[in-house]
Coordinates of C-alpha atoms and ligand atoms in Angstrom, one line a residue:
M21 CA -27.1 24.2 11.5
T22 CA -24.4 21.5 11.7
Y23 CA -24.8 18.2 10.1
K24 CA -22.5 15.3 11.0
P25 CA -21.5 13.1 8.1
V26 CA -22.2 9.3 8.6
I27 CA -20.2 7.2 6.2
G28 CA -19.8 3.4 5.7
L29 CA -17.9 1.4 3.1
E30 CA -18.6 -1.8 1.2
I31 CA -15.4 -3.0 -0.4
H32 CA -15.0 -5.9 -2.8
A33 CA -11.7 -7.5 -3.5
E34 CA -10.8 -10.3 -5.9
L35 CA -8.7 -13.0 -4.2
S36 CA -5.4 -13.9 -5.8
T37 CA -5.9 -17.6 -6.1
K38 CA -4.7 -19.8 -8.9
T39 CA -8.1 -21.1 -9.9
K40 CA -11.7 -19.9 -9.6
M41 CA -14.0 -20.2 -6.6
F42 CA -15.9 -23.4 -7.5
C43 CA -14.0 -24.9 -10.5
D44 CA -10.5 -25.3 -11.9
S45 CA -10.7 -22.6 -14.5
L46 CA -7.8 -20.2 -14.1
N47 CA -8.2 -17.0 -12.1
D48 CA -6.0 -14.9 -14.3
P49 CA -6.7 -11.1 -14.1
N50 CA -4.2 -10.4 -16.9
E51 CA -5.8 -12.7 -19.5
K52 CA -6.4 -10.5 -22.5
H53 CA -8.5 -12.8 -24.6
P54 CA -12.2 -12.9 -23.6
N55 CA -14.0 -16.2 -22.6
I56 CA -10.8 -18.3 -22.4
N57 CA -10.8 -19.2 -18.7
V58 CA -14.3 -20.7 -18.6
C59 CA -15.7 -24.2 -18.1
P60 CA -19.2 -25.8 -17.8
I61 CA -19.2 -25.1 -14.0
C62 CA -18.5 -21.4 -14.1
M63 CA -20.8 -21.1 -17.2
G64 CA -23.6 -22.6 -15.1
H65 CA -24.4 -25.5 -17.4
P66 CA -27.1 -27.8 -16.0
G67 CA -25.9 -30.9 -14.2
T68 CA -22.5 -29.5 -13.1
L69 CA -21.5 -29.3 -9.5
P70 CA -19.4 -26.6 -7.8
V71 CA -16.5 -27.6 -5.5
I72 CA -15.2 -25.2 -2.8
N73 CA -11.7 -23.7 -3.4
K74 CA -10.1 -24.2 0.0
E75 CA -7.4 -21.7 -0.8
A76 CA -10.0 -18.9 -1.2
V77 CA -11.6 -19.7 2.1
R78 CA -8.2 -19.7 3.8
K79 CA -7.4 -16.2 2.3
V80 CA -10.6 -14.7 3.6
V81 CA -9.8 -16.1 7.1
V82 CA -6.3 -14.6 6.9
A83 CA -7.8 -11.3 5.9
G84 CA -10.3 -11.5 8.8
L85 CA -7.6 -12.4 11.4
A86 CA -5.5 -9.5 10.2
L87 CA -8.5 -7.2 10.8
N88 CA -9.2 -8.5 14.3
C89 CA -12.4 -10.3 13.2
K90 CA -14.1 -13.3 14.8
I91 CA -14.2 -16.3 12.5
A92 CA -17.4 -18.3 12.0
E93 CA -16.9 -21.9 13.1
N94 CA -19.9 -23.1 11.1
T95 CA -21.0 -21.3 8.0
F96 CA -22.4 -22.0 4.6
F97 CA -22.9 -20.5 1.1
E98 CA -26.2 -19.2 -0.1
R99 CA -27.7 -18.4 -3.5
K100 CA -28.4 -14.8 -4.3
N101 CA -30.9 -14.8 -7.2
Y102 CA -31.0 -12.1 -9.8
F103 CA -31.2 -12.0 -13.6
Y104 CA -28.5 -10.2 -15.5
P105 CA -26.3 -11.2 -18.5
D106 CA -23.1 -11.0 -16.5
L107 CA -24.3 -13.9 -14.3
P108 CA -24.5 -17.2 -16.3
K109 CA -26.2 -19.2 -13.6
G110 CA -29.0 -16.8 -12.8
Y111 CA -27.7 -16.7 -9.2
Q112 CA -24.5 -15.7 -7.5
I113 CA -23.1 -18.1 -4.8
S114 CA -22.5 -15.8 -1.8
Q115 CA -22.9 -15.7 1.9
Y116 CA -25.7 -13.8 3.6
Q117 CA -26.8 -15.0 7.1
K118 CA -23.4 -16.1 8.3
P119 CA -20.3 -14.4 6.9
L120 CA -16.9 -16.1 7.4
C121 CA -15.6 -13.2 9.4
Y122 CA -17.4 -10.7 11.6
E123 CA -17.0 -8.0 14.3
G124 CA -13.5 -6.8 13.4
Y125 CA -11.8 -3.4 13.3
L126 CA -8.9 -1.4 11.8
E127 CA -7.3 1.4 13.7
L128 CA -6.5 4.7 11.9
I129 CA -3.3 6.7 12.6
T130 CA -5.4 8.8 15.0
K131 CA -6.1 5.6 16.9
K132 CA -9.8 5.9 15.9
K133 CA -11.2 2.4 15.4
I134 CA -13.3 1.7 12.3
R135 CA -15.5 -1.3 13.0
I136 CA -15.7 -4.0 10.4
T137 CA -19.2 -5.5 10.4
R138 CA -18.4 -8.6 8.2
I139 CA -16.2 -10.1 5.5
H140 CA -17.9 -12.7 3.4
L141 CA -16.9 -14.9 0.4
E142 CA -18.7 -15.0 -2.9
E143 CA -18.0 -15.3 -6.6
D144 CA -17.5 -12.4 -9.1
A145 CA -19.7 -11.9 -12.1
G146 CA -18.6 -11.6 -15.8
R147 CA -17.7 -8.2 -17.3
L148 CA -20.0 -6.4 -19.7
Y149 CA -18.8 -4.2 -22.4
H150 CA -21.3 -1.6 -23.6
L151 CA -20.2 -0.4 -27.0
P152 CA -21.0 3.3 -27.6
D153 CA -22.5 3.2 -31.1
K154 CA -23.8 -0.4 -31.2
D155 CA -27.2 -1.8 -30.3
Y156 CA -25.6 -4.8 -28.5
S157 CA -23.2 -5.4 -25.6
L158 CA -20.4 -7.9 -25.3
V159 CA -19.7 -10.1 -22.2
D160 CA -16.4 -11.7 -21.0
Y161 CA -16.9 -14.5 -18.6
N162 CA -13.2 -14.9 -17.6
R163 CA -14.1 -13.1 -14.4
A164 CA -17.3 -15.0 -13.7
G165 CA -16.7 -17.3 -10.7
V166 CA -13.5 -15.6 -9.6
P167 CA -13.3 -15.7 -5.7
L168 CA -14.4 -12.3 -4.3
M169 CA -14.6 -11.1 -0.8
E170 CA -16.9 -8.4 0.4
L171 CA -16.0 -6.3 3.4
V172 CA -18.6 -4.1 5.0
T173 CA -17.8 -1.5 7.7
E174 CA -20.0 0.1 10.3
P175 CA -20.8 3.8 9.3
D176 CA -17.9 5.0 11.5
F177 CA -16.2 7.4 9.0
E178 CA -16.8 11.2 9.2
N179 CA -14.8 12.5 6.2
G180 CA -13.0 11.7 2.9
Q181 CA -9.6 11.6 4.6
E182 CA -10.6 8.8 6.9
V183 CA -12.0 6.8 4.0
R184 CA -8.8 7.3 2.1
E185 CA -6.6 6.2 5.0
F186 CA -8.7 3.2 5.7
S187 CA -8.8 2.0 2.1
Q188 CA -5.1 2.5 1.5
E189 CA -4.2 0.6 4.6
L190 CA -6.6 -2.2 3.7
Q191 CA -5.1 -2.4 0.3
L192 CA -1.6 -2.6 1.8
I193 CA -2.6 -5.3 4.3
W194 CA -4.1 -7.5 1.6
K195 CA -1.0 -7.1 -0.6
Y196 CA 1.3 -7.9 2.3
L197 CA -0.7 -11.1 3.1
G198 CA -1.0 -12.1 -0.5
V199 CA -4.8 -12.2 -0.2
S200 CA -5.5 -9.9 -3.1
D201 CA -3.5 -7.7 -5.5
A202 CA -6.1 -5.1 -4.7
N203 CA -5.4 -2.9 -7.8
M204 CA -8.3 -0.5 -8.1
E205 CA -7.6 0.6 -11.6
K206 CA -7.8 -3.1 -12.7
G207 CA -11.1 -3.5 -10.8
Q208 CA -9.5 -6.0 -8.3
M209 CA -10.6 -3.8 -5.5
R210 CA -13.9 -1.9 -5.7
V211 CA -15.0 0.6 -3.1
E212 CA -18.6 1.7 -2.6
V213 CA -19.3 4.6 -0.2
N214 CA -22.5 5.1 1.7
I215 CA -23.0 8.7 2.9
S216 CA -25.7 10.4 4.9
L217 CA -25.9 13.4 7.3
T218 CA -27.4 13.2 10.7
N219 CA -30.9 14.8 11.2
P220 CA -31.1 17.7 13.6
D221 CA -32.3 15.2 16.3
G222 CA -29.1 13.2 15.8
S223 CA -30.8 10.3 14.0
W224 CA -29.3 9.1 10.8
G225 CA -30.6 10.6 7.6
T226 CA -31.2 9.0 4.2
K227 CA -28.1 7.4 2.7
V228 CA -26.8 7.7 -0.8
E229 CA -24.5 5.0 -2.2
V230 CA -21.7 6.0 -4.6
K231 CA -20.4 3.3 -7.0
N232 CA -17.9 3.1 -9.9
I233 CA -15.0 4.5 -8.0
N234 CA -11.6 3.3 -9.3
S235 CA -9.1 4.9 -7.1
V236 CA -8.7 5.6 -3.4
K237 CA -8.4 9.3 -4.1
F238 CA -11.7 9.3 -6.0
A239 CA -13.4 7.6 -3.0
S240 CA -12.3 10.4 -0.8
D241 CA -13.2 13.1 -3.4
A242 CA -16.7 11.5 -3.9
V243 CA -17.3 11.5 -0.1
N244 CA -16.3 15.2 0.2
Y245 CA -18.4 16.2 -2.8
E246 CA -21.4 14.2 -1.6
I247 CA -21.2 15.8 1.9
K248 CA -21.3 19.2 0.3
R249 CA -24.1 18.3 -2.0
Q250 CA -26.3 16.9 0.7
I251 CA -25.7 19.9 3.0
E252 CA -26.7 22.3 0.2
L253 CA -29.9 20.3 -0.4
L254 CA -30.9 20.3 3.2
E255 CA -30.1 24.0 3.6
A256 CA -32.4 24.7 0.6
G257 CA -35.2 22.8 2.4
E258 CA -35.1 19.9 0.0
R259 CA -34.7 16.2 0.9
V260 CA -31.9 13.7 0.0
K261 CA -33.2 11.0 -2.3
H262 CA -32.3 7.4 -1.5
E263 CA -30.4 6.4 -4.6
T264 CA -27.3 5.0 -6.1
R265 CA -24.9 7.6 -7.7
G266 CA -21.9 7.3 -9.9
W267 CA -18.6 9.2 -9.7
D268 CA -17.6 11.3 -12.7
E269 CA -13.9 11.6 -12.5
T270 CA -13.5 14.3 -15.1
K271 CA -16.2 16.6 -13.8
K272 CA -15.5 15.6 -10.2
V273 CA -19.2 15.2 -9.3
T274 CA -21.5 12.4 -8.4
F275 CA -24.5 11.8 -10.6
S276 CA -27.7 9.9 -10.1
Q277 CA -27.7 6.3 -11.5
R278 CA -30.8 4.7 -10.1
S279 CA -33.3 5.2 -7.4
K280 CA -33.4 2.7 -4.5
E281 CA -36.9 3.4 -3.3
E282 CA -37.9 -0.3 -3.7
A283 CA -35.7 -3.0 -2.2
H284 CA -34.5 -6.0 -4.3
D285 CA -35.7 -9.4 -3.4
Y286 CA -32.8 -11.7 -4.0
R287 CA -34.6 -14.8 -2.6
Y288 CA -31.5 -16.0 -0.7
F289 CA -31.5 -19.6 0.3
P290 CA -28.7 -22.0 1.4
E291 CA -26.8 -23.5 -1.6
P292 CA -27.8 -27.1 -1.8
D293 CA -24.9 -28.2 -4.0
L294 CA -22.2 -27.3 -1.5
P295 CA -21.4 -28.7 2.0
P296 CA -21.3 -26.4 5.0
I297 CA -17.9 -25.0 6.0
R298 CA -16.5 -25.9 9.3
I299 CA -13.5 -24.1 10.8
A300 CA -12.2 -25.3 14.2
N301 CA -10.6 -23.4 17.0
G302 CA -7.1 -24.5 18.0
R303 CA -4.5 -26.4 15.9
A304 CA -4.4 -29.5 13.8
S305 CA -2.8 -31.3 16.7
T306 CA -6.0 -31.0 18.7
T307 CA -8.8 -33.4 18.1
P308 CA -12.0 -31.6 17.0
V309 CA -15.5 -32.8 17.8
G310 CA -17.5 -33.8 14.8
G311 CA -15.0 -34.8 12.2
P312 CA -12.2 -33.0 10.4
P313 CA -12.8 -29.3 9.7
L314 CA -11.6 -27.4 6.6
F315 CA -9.1 -25.5 8.7
F316 CA -7.9 -24.9 12.2
I317 CA -7.9 -21.2 13.1
D318 CA -4.6 -21.2 15.0
D319 CA -2.8 -22.9 12.2
I320 CA -3.8 -20.0 9.9
R321 CA -2.9 -17.5 12.6
D322 CA 0.6 -19.0 12.9
Q323 CA 1.1 -18.2 9.2
L324 CA 0.3 -14.5 9.4
F325 CA 3.2 -12.5 8.3
E326 CA 4.2 -9.0 9.6
L327 CA 1.5 -6.5 8.9
P328 CA 2.2 -3.0 7.6
Q329 CA 1.6 -1.3 11.0
Q330 CA 3.8 -3.8 12.8
R331 CA 6.5 -3.1 10.2
R332 CA 6.2 0.6 10.8
D333 CA 6.6 0.2 14.6
R334 CA 9.5 -2.2 14.2
F335 CA 11.3 0.1 11.7
K336 CA 10.9 3.0 14.2
K337 CA 12.3 0.9 17.1
Q338 CA 15.1 -0.8 15.1
Y339 CA 16.4 2.0 12.9
N340 CA 14.9 5.1 14.4
L341 CA 14.2 6.6 10.9
P342 CA 11.9 9.6 10.2
D343 CA 8.2 8.7 9.6
N344 CA 8.3 9.6 6.0
D345 CA 11.2 7.2 5.3
I346 CA 9.4 4.5 7.3
D347 CA 6.2 5.0 5.4
L348 CA 8.0 4.7 2.0
F349 CA 9.7 1.5 3.2
T350 CA 6.3 0.1 4.2
V351 CA 4.4 1.0 1.0
N352 CA 7.4 0.1 -1.2
K353 CA 8.0 -3.2 0.5
S354 CA 10.8 -4.4 -1.7
L355 CA 12.8 -1.2 -1.2
G356 CA 12.2 -1.6 2.5
D357 CA 13.4 -5.2 2.4
Y358 CA 16.5 -4.0 0.6
F359 CA 17.1 -1.4 3.2
E360 CA 17.0 -4.0 5.9
H361 CA 19.7 -6.1 4.1
V362 CA 21.9 -3.0 3.9
A363 CA 21.3 -2.2 7.5
S364 CA 22.3 -5.7 8.6
E365 CA 25.5 -5.4 6.5
L366 CA 26.2 -2.1 8.3
L367 CA 25.7 -3.7 11.7
S368 CA 28.1 -6.5 10.8
F369 CA 30.7 -3.9 9.7
D370 CA 30.3 -2.3 13.0
K371 CA 30.5 -5.6 15.0
L372 CA 33.8 -6.4 13.1
G373 CA 35.2 -3.1 14.3
H374 CA 35.5 -1.7 10.8
L375 CA 34.0 1.7 11.7
K376 CA 36.3 4.6 12.5
R377 CA 35.3 7.1 15.2
P378 CA 32.0 5.4 16.2
D379 CA 30.3 7.9 18.5
A380 CA 27.0 7.7 20.3
G381 CA 24.2 7.4 17.8
H382 CA 26.6 6.4 15.0
Q383 CA 24.3 3.5 14.0
D384 CA 21.3 5.8 13.6
K385 CA 23.5 8.1 11.4
L386 CA 24.5 5.1 9.2
F387 CA 20.9 4.0 8.9
K388 CA 19.8 7.5 7.9
L389 CA 22.6 7.8 5.4
A390 CA 21.7 4.5 3.8
S391 CA 18.0 5.5 3.8
N392 CA 18.8 8.8 2.1
Y393 CA 20.8 7.2 -0.7
L394 CA 18.2 4.5 -1.2
I395 CA 15.2 6.7 -1.3
T396 CA 16.7 9.4 -3.5
E397 CA 19.3 7.8 -5.7
L398 CA 18.7 4.1 -5.9
R399 CA 14.9 4.5 -6.2
R400 CA 15.2 7.0 -9.0
M401 CA 17.7 4.8 -10.9
C402 CA 15.4 1.8 -10.5
E403 CA 12.4 3.7 -11.6
E404 CA 14.2 4.8 -14.8
V405 CA 14.6 1.3 -15.9
S406 CA 11.5 -0.1 -14.0
A407 CA 13.5 -2.5 -11.9
E408 CA 13.3 -3.6 -8.3
S409 CA 16.2 -2.7 -6.0
A410 CA 16.8 -6.3 -5.4
D411 CA 17.3 -7.0 -9.1
T412 CA 20.0 -4.5 -9.7
K413 CA 23.7 -5.2 -9.9
I414 CA 24.2 -3.4 -6.6
T415 CA 24.2 -5.9 -3.8
P416 CA 23.3 -4.8 -0.3
E417 CA 27.0 -5.5 0.7
M418 CA 28.2 -3.1 -1.9
F419 CA 25.7 -0.5 -0.9
A420 CA 26.6 -0.7 2.7
D421 CA 30.3 -0.5 1.7
L422 CA 29.6 2.8 0.0
V423 CA 27.6 4.2 2.9
V424 CA 30.5 3.5 5.3
R425 CA 32.9 5.3 2.9
V426 CA 30.6 8.3 3.0
F427 CA 30.3 8.1 6.7
H428 CA 34.1 8.0 7.0
G429 CA 34.5 11.0 4.8
E430 CA 36.5 8.9 2.3
I431 CA 34.2 10.2 -0.4
S432 CA 32.1 13.3 -0.8
S433 CA 28.3 13.2 -1.3
S434 CA 28.6 14.2 -4.9
G435 CA 31.3 11.6 -5.4
A436 CA 29.0 9.0 -3.9
Q437 CA 26.4 9.8 -6.5
I438 CA 28.9 9.2 -9.3
V439 CA 30.0 5.9 -7.6
L440 CA 26.3 4.8 -7.2
K441 CA 25.6 5.4 -10.9
E442 CA 28.7 3.5 -11.9
M443 CA 27.8 0.6 -9.5
F444 CA 24.3 0.5 -11.0
S445 CA 25.5 0.1 -14.6
T446 CA 28.7 -2.0 -14.1
G447 CA 28.2 -3.9 -10.8
K448 CA 31.7 -2.9 -9.7
N449 CA 32.7 -2.4 -6.1
P450 CA 32.8 1.1 -4.7
G451 CA 36.5 0.8 -3.8
E452 CA 37.4 -0.1 -7.4
I453 CA 35.3 2.7 -8.8
I454 CA 36.7 5.3 -6.4
R455 CA 40.3 4.3 -7.4
E456 CA 39.5 4.2 -11.1
K457 CA 37.8 7.6 -11.2
D458 CA 40.2 9.1 -8.6
L459 CA 37.3 10.2 -6.4
E460 CA 38.9 9.7 -3.0
Q461 CA 38.2 12.7 -0.8
I462 CA 41.1 14.4 0.9
S463 CA 40.4 14.7 4.6
S464 CA 43.9 14.9 5.9
V465 CA 44.9 18.3 7.4
D466 CA 48.5 17.8 6.3
E467 CA 47.5 17.2 2.7
L468 CA 45.1 20.1 2.6
S469 CA 47.2 22.6 4.4
I470 CA 48.9 24.1 1.3
A471 CA 45.6 24.6 -0.6
V472 CA 44.0 26.2 2.5
K473 CA 46.9 28.6 3.1
M474 CA 46.9 29.6 -0.6
A475 CA 43.2 30.4 -0.5
V476 CA 43.8 32.7 2.5
A477 CA 46.9 34.3 1.0
D478 CA 45.3 34.9 -2.4
N479 CA 42.2 36.6 -1.0
P480 CA 43.1 39.3 1.5
K481 CA 39.9 41.3 1.1
V482 CA 37.7 38.3 1.9
V483 CA 39.8 37.4 4.8
E484 CA 39.5 41.0 6.1
E485 CA 35.7 40.8 5.8
I486 CA 35.5 37.5 7.8
R487 CA 37.8 38.8 10.5
G488 CA 35.6 41.9 10.6
G489 CA 32.8 39.6 11.8
N490 CA 31.0 38.6 8.6
D491 CA 31.2 34.8 8.4
A492 CA 29.4 34.4 5.1
P493 CA 32.3 34.7 2.7
I494 CA 34.0 31.7 4.2
K495 CA 32.0 29.7 1.6
F496 CA 34.0 31.5 -1.1
L497 CA 37.3 30.4 0.4
I498 CA 36.0 26.8 0.7
G499 CA 35.1 27.1 -3.0
M500 CA 38.6 28.2 -3.8
V501 CA 40.1 25.2 -2.0
M502 CA 37.6 22.9 -3.7
K503 CA 38.6 24.3 -7.1
N504 CA 42.3 24.0 -6.4
T505 CA 41.9 20.3 -5.3
K506 CA 39.7 19.4 -8.3
G507 CA 36.8 18.9 -5.9
K508 CA 38.5 16.3 -3.9
A509 CA 38.9 18.3 -0.6
N510 CA 36.6 17.4 2.2
P511 CA 34.6 20.7 2.6
Q512 CA 33.9 20.1 6.3
V513 CA 37.6 19.7 7.1
V514 CA 38.5 22.7 5.0
E515 CA 35.9 24.8 6.8
E516 CA 37.4 23.8 10.2
M517 CA 40.9 24.6 9.0
L518 CA 39.9 28.0 7.7
K519 CA 38.1 28.9 10.9
E520 CA 41.1 27.9 12.9
I521 CA 43.4 30.1 10.7
L522 CA 41.1 33.1 10.6
K523 CA 40.6 33.1 14.3
S524 CA 44.2 34.1 15.0
Ligands
ADP620 P1 -28.3 -1.8 2.7 O1 -29.3 -2.7 3.3 O2 -28.8 -0.6 2.1 O3 -27.3 -2.5 1.9 P2 -26.6 -2.0 5.0 O4 -27.2 -1.9 6.4 O5 -26.3 -3.3 4.5 O6 -27.5 -1.2 4.0 O7 -25.3 -1.1 5.0 C1 -24.5 -1.0 3.9 C2 -23.5 0.0 4.2 O8 -24.0 1.3 4.4 C3 -22.6 -0.3 5.4 O9 -21.3 0.0 5.1 C4 -23.1 0.6 6.5 O10 -22.1 1.0 7.4 C5 -23.6 1.8 5.7 N1 -24.7 2.6 6.3 C6 -25.8 2.1 6.8 N2 -26.6 3.1 7.2 C7 -26.0 4.3 6.8 C8 -26.3 5.6 6.9 N3 -27.4 6.1 7.5 N4 -25.4 6.5 6.4 C9 -24.3 6.1 5.8 N5 -23.9 4.9 5.7 C10 -24.8 3.9 6.2
MG621 MG1 -26.2 -4.4 2.2

């Protein structure tokens, strides 16, 4: 029997605003001291009144527009009532009936569309610390009242890989837009997966929810594990229980946390202390009916920056780099930005006519060279000292200068590595370093001719072998020339010269 997995996600992300959702306490995820960023409003003292953080609303609308959502023109907050020590007010201000964003989608690489049901805005709860050998728990309210968005998808996923790809892309989009830092280890982004298998008649089976997942990889592992577990249950003639399970990252298994047989009653009702939210179509220059709205949708749309997928497409078109390089420059945005600075320097070198022997496709070759040195050499050096490429002593102009010298054969690739290291630590120009260290490559046939002739004269046996039809030992002769020129000969030129001599 084949079972088709049906999987949907619920993703929470803390918004990176300066202050909390309904008060001016700081929203600082890095605050180490507990209960510092609190005030009577987020502590739920009687008689206090919440005020909507406009920036948080704007960020959710930005997230929604980037995910092809419709934006609710008229919406409001609601109270979700429940009793738990992490919730000082006894209710969470959330959205229920009318989320800010709805009916969006995100496309996977395979072009499959994952439908987004809704994105709504709410406030986060405090953080509880359960101490292993104590009969009490501690609570930190720094997080209570931090703006939180919840995104819910339709159950459109079929496996862990899709869940992983979607979550990673979402994370990247939110980082690009400055909506959320979306760091899963820090709990800024929390993924819950709902998994069921279809019944033999095609209808959906009982779903299991898996929580406490703190990396994208674990989300995909939990999905794959749960699919296997449920298939085994059904094959054994048992039924899948409707429950919430946790993910044990050491044992790589899900485990039962609580049964969900009875539904919670949160007694939702509209929040009486906050005004409704009105967002108007069009721009601020248009006159809306019914008084000034909080935002105009098109004003926000105008501020959307380039999204990761748009960047990938543009990099392909503009620089024709391999997909792996492009992906790295998309995920590591600052390295990609640095690459673009180098590329624009290379183009201006070219425009000024400073490139020798420009052939068809020479620009692509230059871009690829630059990309190689950035991804292998510069990235490694930066990682060693945990710096961003833009903060190093190597300016994009200097980097481009080096790339052109490699392209011109003025310096060998091993020489270029030495120059890069020196540029990185001293900030000197490549030209200066090449002169100082005497690294200039010899590419002139005239200058190399004696060394090449010597290598041929000194190794008659090898020469005989090559002339007899075995090309391999030519490497040995090149090596001899390199040795005699202290590594400065251009190996490609030497190879050409040797072939020419040995032909006759
Ligand atoms: P609940 O009322 O239990 O919270 P919702 O309808 O709000 O359920 O859906 C929550 C999440 O579960 C959504 O991401 C949705 O796509 C997913 N989901 C709904 N039904 C199923 C199912 N049968 N199998 C897997 N996921 C499902
Ligand atoms: Mg639900």
